[in-house]
């Protein structure tokens, strides 16, 4: 176990706070609720960005950049939107040494300002669909901050699209949800439930909100991304209209969708262990760390020479770092890179040099079981295979963990036990009051109405109130 | 000439304003001084980012992200810094529905907040050099906005580094200046003068500021990037100290450096003409546009089939768009893509199909001279060569234009004429008062003290006051 690190199994919350800072991913800023993302954390974000950005572009989206400052009056144009975001706004009242005529809101999300521009840019059916995305910072004032999970400022991408029909907007919202789910599973190695948010949990101003929900290491749920079909709500509020083929002026149908630096929190909470982080190879800033082991100067020369050869062979293929610092012992380095979650370690000592081999050690398989010797001649293939194995096994373990803590209670007693342990898929009447009672009594919230759910049995009853169930909902305690 | 577009030669300023909006690069926001960067403009920025980011990483810099909000007290810690930036600050006074105890500044630049973190992260000589960069938005309140050139919010990168000695900080500042100059010439096809800023023009809080200065199409200068050796000014203000090998606690030496979306303005102003933009191939979002020419449905089928083959052959090698919209004529498309600055056009008509060829047209060479037929079999090589030729010729033309408007006056009369026309390299006494008089009388400012300058002749006199000259300065009217 990394020295002085709280055990994940003993105090998950404390473990998380420590690991984010000890691994130099992020730290709190002097302004309450804000954070600095340090180079190691930001490199993880860059890898997340690159893979998502590629998927967005492949599906026809273009990046743009919209203004940080939104006139306060814009936020008020959509009734649910202003109600949802008003308590979280940061407000600029002075600029250039003078008090502003109208206060400016620092964007909490950009539906309003983008709606304003869409109304200017769209005039004909030929301008549709309009598919844009921006990578930016947003601000939502946060009283109980948590690094990556809840901060007053965070980084995200927000996609905004306009379409000629409800069906197209719906298809777009679902396409993006699929992209998010695919990213979560293939890149972040986190299995997710895709679902629709209930009326009380949906985005302020949306017609339908979709979500991907993952189970963290403490068995709580985390909303990892959302995709909203906004109907015509923002189109009407901002006058986004187009002249259709039939020469009629019509309102567009819009969507918005986003994932944020919160994803980093998810990756840490799903895969980490008592030793620290375990980063999925596809996203890890450093995929392979090479640690030389030596005592004498002569051994050092020999070992570092092999390190160099390993770097040459692997450097262009994997993200690799040779830790040749003299001031730390090999053992100290093992702990350090385990804590920082590097998925694969290559150890090279004098005996390995003599035998023409190196030793590989998997971060996700502790002890002797995860270590094996590999001849230098076959190193490239073995390392690439090991990284794939780790990626696959991380997803498998996360799925097994989630499934082991997922329940399908049919009555209130079973439901209470289920949400103590993890996820509860339960028949629900669809009533917001019932949903609120469940939360008040169990602290479990309605995470979503899963898209992929079995038909309810005839006569199924709401797990809380006993009235006829309308569908199955996923309840869990959540971040 | 593009329909209704003001001629560059007749009203440069109006031409610029029109071209930015007609080419859909950017537009003004509802908040005075702010802008939206539209997809075509943002794609140009992404290409600028990618090539600079690669250079930063190759030289050991890591990206990070620092908070948007800076406590007002931080800005006040460095005396020159607060004086320089106070008039331009946007101030957040309310957050989460309440008035804040201390107002927050929206970052105009991040030396102060980064200084705060560097002081926490650096403890030993082993932590040096610390080389970080961030890509982000900054806000400097602007009363006379101009798209890309002067906006209240803009995008940029800001590098911040800490070193163990003045020499290392100086070497870093110069390394970055070289990277900026190389980027300007090789990627943006803009020749630049590298120089040191005079005392009155340097960055608030810097020991030395370096700059790259380019000549725009109206013969005015534009500061395209700056790199500052900050000495120990910010290290002392924020307590950035390290324990040296000799066990002494010492202050670090820091640098900062940045380029912004202003670079987009430079590219437009240097290369554009009466027809619109001309984008350098290395940065152009679309390098090649394919325009089919047809009348009958049969011709359309044949021509589009060849378009598809061209796309297949070139798609993976160049950034290519096939404009197969039926609702516009080929002539309209020619104008449109000329206006938007696509460097190379491929025309394919029925006669070309029959002859097994296509016609290439260079955006930078008007009329018949820039058009030639190429057999399909040799298309890939010809297109790649044409793009290289365009890139090279744009730089050559920009250099010829600049040199034709560059003068070396030795007396006041000659100086006045020189700055009416363009750049004036002139002997200068080094006195700030003299510099101010020059500006008051000619509107020309001291752009820089060029790094690469001939030895002053013995007895050289200041072009303004006649006192002994200390060095050659570049004066010009500037943005």
Tab-separated table of C-alpha atoms in Angstrom, chain B residues 20 104 208 259 312 326 328 398 470:
chain	number	residue	atom	x	y	z
B	20	UNK	CA	-14.566	38.166	-41.470
B	104	UNK	CA	-13.127	38.043	-8.326
B	208	UNK	CA	12.306	41.904	-20.809
B	259	UNK	CA	-0.247	33.933	-28.885
B	312	UNK	CA	-11.103	8.805	-52.811
B	326	UNK	CA	-27.381	21.337	-56.694
B	328	UNK	CA	-25.893	26.766	-56.664
B	398	UNK	CA	4.344	38.706	-48.115
B	470	UNK	CA	21.769	53.703	-28.664
